[in-house]
């Protein structure tokens, strides 16, 4: 069965110009990209995304990291990869959470580091399981931003204020 997984290129990956390299590595999976956008990560989004880690000693540093405050670059590239075994395939390529323990040819093994403040800067986020993928995708994307129907959605009409080209 096809499944989706959320992939983020974290601020260190962007600052180090690793986007091309990481996308090339991910293309080995033959998965399809069904959504992609640059996101300026708000405090609320960062805290919700990592809420399962809120009691960890590195939590505050982790929030700063994903918001781009450690890299003076407040952005993340968010994507959804979709296909057979997507979650496991991307986790495999990403490598272990701790870049020192990650397989040396995995993305995190190649590009990650542990900062002196103790946060693992590991260039990429990848969902851990189906439940987390669903929670994370709904957090980062709206239904219309994804080119396939992943989860039930409803159409609502309300007054929107949005920019158009002047
Ligand atoms: P994952 O990203 O491999 O799924 P999680 O446990 O969900 O790992 O942790 C989220 C992120 O928090 C990691 O990718 C890493 O940046 C950071 N992190 C996790 N564990 C530690 C730790 O023990 N020390 C420092 N940073 C950590
Ligand atoms: Mg995780």
PDB file of C-alpha atoms and ligand atoms in Angstrom:
ATOM      1  CA  UNK A   1       0.000   0.000   0.000  1.00  0.00           C
ATOM      2  CA  UNK A   2       1.212   3.476  -0.823  1.00  0.00           C
ATOM      3  CA  UNK A   3       1.894   5.723   2.140  1.00  0.00           C
ATOM      4  CA  UNK A   4       3.058   9.316   2.627  1.00  0.00           C
ATOM      5  CA  UNK A   5       5.913  10.604   4.757  1.00  0.00           C
ATOM      6  CA  UNK A   6       6.838  14.133   5.774  1.00  0.00           C
ATOM      7  CA  UNK A   7      10.365  15.198   4.889  1.00  0.00           C
ATOM      8  CA  UNK A   8      11.882  18.464   6.087  1.00  0.00           C
ATOM      9  CA  UNK A   9      15.209  19.849   5.005  1.00  0.00           C
ATOM     10  CA  UNK A  10      16.141  21.581   8.233  1.00  0.00           C
ATOM     11  CA  UNK A  11      17.838  25.011   8.440  1.00  0.00           C
ATOM     12  CA  UNK A  12      21.369  23.528   8.633  1.00  0.00           C
ATOM     13  CA  UNK A  13      20.703  21.583   5.423  1.00  0.00           C
ATOM     14  CA  UNK A  14      19.581  24.772   3.683  1.00  0.00           C
ATOM     15  CA  UNK A  15      22.436  26.930   5.019  1.00  0.00           C
ATOM     16  CA  UNK A  16      24.991  24.345   3.920  1.00  0.00           C
ATOM     17  CA  UNK A  17      23.462  24.248   0.409  1.00  0.00           C
ATOM     18  CA  UNK A  18      22.646  20.575   0.781  1.00  0.00           C
ATOM     19  CA  UNK A  19      19.185  20.668  -0.825  1.00  0.00           C
ATOM     20  CA  UNK A  20      20.346  19.299  -4.189  1.00  0.00           C
ATOM     21  CA  UNK A  21      22.442  16.559  -2.604  1.00  0.00           C
ATOM     22  CA  UNK A  22      19.641  15.488  -0.275  1.00  0.00           C
ATOM     23  CA  UNK A  23      17.019  15.452  -3.045  1.00  0.00           C
ATOM     24  CA  UNK A  24      19.366  13.390  -5.208  1.00  0.00           C
ATOM     25  CA  UNK A  25      19.825  10.890  -2.383  1.00  0.00           C
ATOM     26  CA  UNK A  26      16.055  10.732  -1.849  1.00  0.00           C
ATOM     27  CA  UNK A  27      15.440  10.127  -5.550  1.00  0.00           C
ATOM     28  CA  UNK A  28      17.115   6.712  -5.073  1.00  0.00           C
ATOM     29  CA  UNK A  29      13.861   5.664  -3.370  1.00  0.00           C
ATOM     30  CA  UNK A  30      11.842   6.184  -6.595  1.00  0.00           C
ATOM     31  CA  UNK A  31       9.126   7.735  -4.436  1.00  0.00           C
ATOM     32  CA  UNK A  32       6.944  10.535  -5.757  1.00  0.00           C
ATOM     33  CA  UNK A  33       6.996  14.064  -4.320  1.00  0.00           C
ATOM     34  CA  UNK A  34       3.330  15.059  -3.895  1.00  0.00           C
ATOM     35  CA  UNK A  35       3.813  18.378  -2.070  1.00  0.00           C
ATOM     36  CA  UNK A  36       6.642  20.863  -1.491  1.00  0.00           C
ATOM     37  CA  UNK A  37       6.948  24.348  -0.063  1.00  0.00           C
ATOM     38  CA  UNK A  38       9.266  26.681   1.834  1.00  0.00           C
ATOM     39  CA  UNK A  39       8.022  27.343   5.350  1.00  0.00           C
ATOM     40  CA  UNK A  40       8.984  30.091   7.742  1.00  0.00           C
ATOM     41  CA  UNK A  41       8.573  28.107  10.952  1.00  0.00           C
ATOM     42  CA  UNK A  42       6.547  29.801  13.681  1.00  0.00           C
ATOM     43  CA  UNK A  43       7.091  29.140  17.362  1.00  0.00           C
ATOM     44  CA  UNK A  44       3.683  27.449  17.489  1.00  0.00           C
ATOM     45  CA  UNK A  45       4.456  25.100  14.585  1.00  0.00           C
ATOM     46  CA  UNK A  46       7.882  24.218  16.004  1.00  0.00           C
ATOM     47  CA  UNK A  47       6.464  23.387  19.440  1.00  0.00           C
ATOM     48  CA  UNK A  48       3.576  21.356  18.034  1.00  0.00           C
ATOM     49  CA  UNK A  49       5.864  19.414  15.683  1.00  0.00           C
ATOM     50  CA  UNK A  50       8.248  18.453  18.506  1.00  0.00           C
ATOM     51  CA  UNK A  51       5.712  18.270  21.350  1.00  0.00           C
ATOM     52  CA  UNK A  52       6.688  14.671  22.175  1.00  0.00           C
ATOM     53  CA  UNK A  53      10.133  15.953  23.181  1.00  0.00           C
ATOM     54  CA  UNK A  54       9.050  18.832  25.398  1.00  0.00           C
ATOM     55  CA  UNK A  55      10.504  17.333  28.576  1.00  0.00           C
ATOM     56  CA  UNK A  56      13.940  16.685  27.045  1.00  0.00           C
ATOM     57  CA  UNK A  57      16.908  18.816  28.148  1.00  0.00           C
ATOM     58  CA  UNK A  58      17.622  19.782  24.518  1.00  0.00           C
ATOM     59  CA  UNK A  59      14.032  20.889  23.774  1.00  0.00           C
ATOM     60  CA  UNK A  60      14.568  24.685  23.884  1.00  0.00           C
ATOM     61  CA  UNK A  61      17.634  24.392  21.665  1.00  0.00           C
ATOM     62  CA  UNK A  62      15.705  22.092  19.298  1.00  0.00           C
ATOM     63  CA  UNK A  63      12.918  24.676  18.939  1.00  0.00           C
ATOM     64  CA  UNK A  64      15.510  27.358  18.113  1.00  0.00           C
ATOM     65  CA  UNK A  65      17.119  24.976  15.633  1.00  0.00           C
ATOM     66  CA  UNK A  66      13.974  24.111  13.658  1.00  0.00           C
ATOM     67  CA  UNK A  67      12.928  27.792  13.639  1.00  0.00           C
ATOM     68  CA  UNK A  68      16.284  28.624  12.047  1.00  0.00           C
ATOM     69  CA  UNK A  69      17.485  30.758  14.925  1.00  0.00           C
ATOM     70  CA  UNK A  70      20.790  28.887  15.110  1.00  0.00           C
ATOM     71  CA  UNK A  71      21.444  29.502  11.420  1.00  0.00           C
ATOM     72  CA  UNK A  72      20.083  33.015  10.914  1.00  0.00           C
ATOM     73  CA  UNK A  73      17.791  31.542   8.310  1.00  0.00           C
ATOM     74  CA  UNK A  74      14.184  31.193   9.307  1.00  0.00           C
ATOM     75  CA  UNK A  75      13.121  28.584   6.804  1.00  0.00           C
ATOM     76  CA  UNK A  76      12.627  24.912   6.167  1.00  0.00           C
ATOM     77  CA  UNK A  77      11.823  23.014   2.951  1.00  0.00           C
ATOM     78  CA  UNK A  78       8.786  20.832   3.654  1.00  0.00           C
ATOM     79  CA  UNK A  79       7.887  17.972   1.315  1.00  0.00           C
ATOM     80  CA  UNK A  80       5.697  14.910   1.204  1.00  0.00           C
ATOM     81  CA  UNK A  81       7.135  11.779  -0.383  1.00  0.00           C
ATOM     82  CA  UNK A  82       4.598   9.138  -1.366  1.00  0.00           C
ATOM     83  CA  UNK A  83       4.788   5.498  -2.398  1.00  0.00           C
ATOM     84  CA  UNK A  84       5.261   1.905  -1.254  1.00  0.00           C
ATOM     85  CA  UNK A  85       7.137   1.743   2.036  1.00  0.00           C
ATOM     86  CA  UNK A  86       7.870   5.473   1.905  1.00  0.00           C
ATOM     87  CA  UNK A  87       8.364   5.897   5.663  1.00  0.00           C
ATOM     88  CA  UNK A  88      10.928   3.130   6.022  1.00  0.00           C
ATOM     89  CA  UNK A  89      12.716   3.965   2.766  1.00  0.00           C
ATOM     90  CA  UNK A  90      13.253   7.605   3.741  1.00  0.00           C
ATOM     91  CA  UNK A  91      14.208   6.784   7.361  1.00  0.00           C
ATOM     92  CA  UNK A  92      16.747   4.297   6.024  1.00  0.00           C
ATOM     93  CA  UNK A  93      18.365   6.875   3.760  1.00  0.00           C
ATOM     94  CA  UNK A  94      18.226   9.549   6.484  1.00  0.00           C
ATOM     95  CA  UNK A  95      20.089   7.377   8.993  1.00  0.00           C
ATOM     96  CA  UNK A  96      20.054   7.354  12.795  1.00  0.00           C
ATOM     97  CA  UNK A  97      18.962  10.405  14.800  1.00  0.00           C
ATOM     98  CA  UNK A  98      22.436  10.885  16.286  1.00  0.00           C
ATOM     99  CA  UNK A  99      24.697  11.821  13.356  1.00  0.00           C
ATOM    100  CA  UNK A 100      27.696  10.266  15.123  1.00  0.00           C
ATOM    101  CA  UNK A 101      25.890   6.938  15.219  1.00  0.00           C
ATOM    102  CA  UNK A 102      24.307   7.205  11.782  1.00  0.00           C
ATOM    103  CA  UNK A 103      25.666   5.024   9.000  1.00  0.00           C
ATOM    104  CA  UNK A 104      28.432   7.116   7.445  1.00  0.00           C
ATOM    105  CA  UNK A 105      26.858   7.057   3.980  1.00  0.00           C
ATOM    106  CA  UNK A 106      23.378   7.993   5.237  1.00  0.00           C
ATOM    107  CA  UNK A 107      22.279  11.619   4.856  1.00  0.00           C
ATOM    108  CA  UNK A 108      22.695  12.305   8.577  1.00  0.00           C
ATOM    109  CA  UNK A 109      25.965  10.388   8.684  1.00  0.00           C
ATOM    110  CA  UNK A 110      27.323  12.459   5.812  1.00  0.00           C
ATOM    111  CA  UNK A 111      26.010  15.875   6.737  1.00  0.00           C
ATOM    112  CA  UNK A 112      25.013  15.921  10.411  1.00  0.00           C
ATOM    113  CA  UNK A 113      26.929  17.132  13.447  1.00  0.00           C
ATOM    114  CA  UNK A 114      26.450  17.588  17.166  1.00  0.00           C
ATOM    115  CA  UNK A 115      26.704  21.218  18.201  1.00  0.00           C
ATOM    116  CA  UNK A 116      28.524  22.354  21.319  1.00  0.00           C
ATOM    117  CA  UNK A 117      25.140  23.209  22.828  1.00  0.00           C
ATOM    118  CA  UNK A 118      24.212  19.547  22.403  1.00  0.00           C
ATOM    119  CA  UNK A 119      21.523  19.538  19.717  1.00  0.00           C
ATOM    120  CA  UNK A 120      21.849  17.035  16.898  1.00  0.00           C
ATOM    121  CA  UNK A 121      21.942  19.044  13.676  1.00  0.00           C
ATOM    122  CA  UNK A 122      21.032  16.276  11.307  1.00  0.00           C
ATOM    123  CA  UNK A 123      19.930  18.111   8.142  1.00  0.00           C
ATOM    124  CA  UNK A 124      16.694  16.213   7.571  1.00  0.00           C
ATOM    125  CA  UNK A 125      13.476  15.231   9.310  1.00  0.00           C
ATOM    126  CA  UNK A 126      11.553  12.122   8.253  1.00  0.00           C
ATOM    127  CA  UNK A 127       8.354  10.762   9.820  1.00  0.00           C
ATOM    128  CA  UNK A 128       8.786   7.700  12.026  1.00  0.00           C
ATOM    129  CA  UNK A 129       5.534   5.807  11.420  1.00  0.00           C
ATOM    130  CA  UNK A 130       2.098   6.074   9.751  1.00  0.00           C
ATOM    131  CA  UNK A 131       0.484   7.779  12.739  1.00  0.00           C
ATOM    132  CA  UNK A 132       3.239  10.363  13.062  1.00  0.00           C
ATOM    133  CA  UNK A 133       3.247  10.945   9.294  1.00  0.00           C
ATOM    134  CA  UNK A 134      -0.476  11.734   9.409  1.00  0.00           C
ATOM    135  CA  UNK A 135      -0.133  14.052  12.401  1.00  0.00           C
ATOM    136  CA  UNK A 136       2.843  15.864  10.891  1.00  0.00           C
ATOM    137  CA  UNK A 137       1.426  16.180   7.361  1.00  0.00           C
ATOM    138  CA  UNK A 138      -1.798  17.695   8.727  1.00  0.00           C
ATOM    139  CA  UNK A 139       0.287  20.124  10.732  1.00  0.00           C
ATOM    140  CA  UNK A 140       2.518  21.292   7.872  1.00  0.00           C
ATOM    141  CA  UNK A 141       0.160  21.127   4.868  1.00  0.00           C
ATOM    142  CA  UNK A 142      -3.391  22.009   3.899  1.00  0.00           C
ATOM    143  CA  UNK A 143      -5.330  19.529   1.714  1.00  0.00           C
ATOM    144  CA  UNK A 144      -5.137  21.780  -1.371  1.00  0.00           C
ATOM    145  CA  UNK A 145      -1.345  21.914  -1.187  1.00  0.00           C
ATOM    146  CA  UNK A 146      -1.055  18.164  -1.792  1.00  0.00           C
ATOM    147  CA  UNK A 147      -1.639  16.750  -5.284  1.00  0.00           C
ATOM    148  CA  UNK A 148      -3.172  13.467  -4.089  1.00  0.00           C
ATOM    149  CA  UNK A 149      -5.990  12.876  -1.576  1.00  0.00           C
ATOM    150  CA  UNK A 150      -4.249  11.509   1.503  1.00  0.00           C
ATOM    151  CA  UNK A 151      -6.821  12.016   4.238  1.00  0.00           C
ATOM    152  CA  UNK A 152     -10.521  12.896   4.351  1.00  0.00           C
ATOM    153  CA  UNK A 153     -11.053  16.616   3.874  1.00  0.00           C
ATOM    154  CA  UNK A 154     -14.041  18.909   3.756  1.00  0.00           C
ATOM    155  CA  UNK A 155     -14.743  21.946   1.628  1.00  0.00           C
ATOM    156  CA  UNK A 156     -15.594  25.033   3.571  1.00  0.00           C
ATOM    157  CA  UNK A 157     -16.410  28.465   2.291  1.00  0.00           C
ATOM    158  CA  UNK A 158     -15.465  31.534   4.203  1.00  0.00           C
ATOM    159  CA  UNK A 159     -14.235  34.976   3.443  1.00  0.00           C
ATOM    160  CA  UNK A 160     -10.524  34.833   2.705  1.00  0.00           C
ATOM    161  CA  UNK A 161      -8.102  37.696   2.626  1.00  0.00           C
ATOM    162  CA  UNK A 162      -5.189  36.763   0.430  1.00  0.00           C
ATOM    163  CA  UNK A 163      -2.660  38.539  -1.756  1.00  0.00           C
ATOM    164  CA  UNK A 164      -2.914  38.559  -5.523  1.00  0.00           C
ATOM    165  CA  UNK A 165      -0.468  39.963  -8.043  1.00  0.00           C
ATOM    166  CA  UNK A 166      -0.774  43.759  -8.216  1.00  0.00           C
TER     167      UNK A 166
HETATM  168  P1  LIG B   1      14.157  11.686  14.639  1.00  0.00           P
HETATM  169  O1  LIG B   1      14.337  13.062  14.020  1.00  0.00           O
HETATM  170  O2  LIG B   1      15.231  10.725  14.193  1.00  0.00           O
HETATM  171  O3  LIG B   1      12.763  11.129  14.451  1.00  0.00           O
HETATM  172  P2  LIG B   1      13.437  12.411  17.369  1.00  0.00           P
HETATM  173  O4  LIG B   1      13.666  11.590  18.600  1.00  0.00           O
HETATM  174  O5  LIG B   1      12.038  12.576  16.885  1.00  0.00           O
HETATM  175  O6  LIG B   1      14.381  11.837  16.226  1.00  0.00           O
HETATM  176  O7  LIG B   1      14.072  13.848  17.662  1.00  0.00           O
HETATM  177  C1  LIG B   1      13.789  14.958  16.870  1.00  0.00           C
HETATM  178  C2  LIG B   1      15.062  15.761  16.662  1.00  0.00           C
HETATM  179  O8  LIG B   1      15.551  16.217  17.931  1.00  0.00           O
HETATM  180  C3  LIG B   1      16.235  14.970  16.077  1.00  0.00           C
HETATM  181  O9  LIG B   1      16.177  14.852  14.672  1.00  0.00           O
HETATM  182  C4  LIG B   1      17.421  15.797  16.529  1.00  0.00           C
HETATM  183  O10 LIG B   1      17.580  16.980  15.732  1.00  0.00           O
HETATM  184  C5  LIG B   1      16.982  16.202  17.933  1.00  0.00           C
HETATM  185  N1  LIG B   1      17.408  15.234  18.964  1.00  0.00           N
HETATM  186  C6  LIG B   1      16.839  14.028  19.251  1.00  0.00           C
HETATM  187  N2  LIG B   1      17.453  13.401  20.257  1.00  0.00           N
HETATM  188  C7  LIG B   1      18.439  14.239  20.658  1.00  0.00           C
HETATM  189  C8  LIG B   1      19.442  14.148  21.715  1.00  0.00           C
HETATM  190  O11 LIG B   1      19.531  13.176  22.472  1.00  0.00           O
HETATM  191  N3  LIG B   1      20.293  15.206  21.810  1.00  0.00           N
HETATM  192  C9  LIG B   1      20.214  16.301  20.992  1.00  0.00           C
HETATM  193  N4  LIG B   1      19.306  16.422  20.007  1.00  0.00           N
HETATM  194  C10 LIG B   1      18.419  15.413  19.831  1.00  0.00           C
HETATM  195 MG1  LIG B   2      10.899  11.814  15.204  1.00  0.00          MG
END
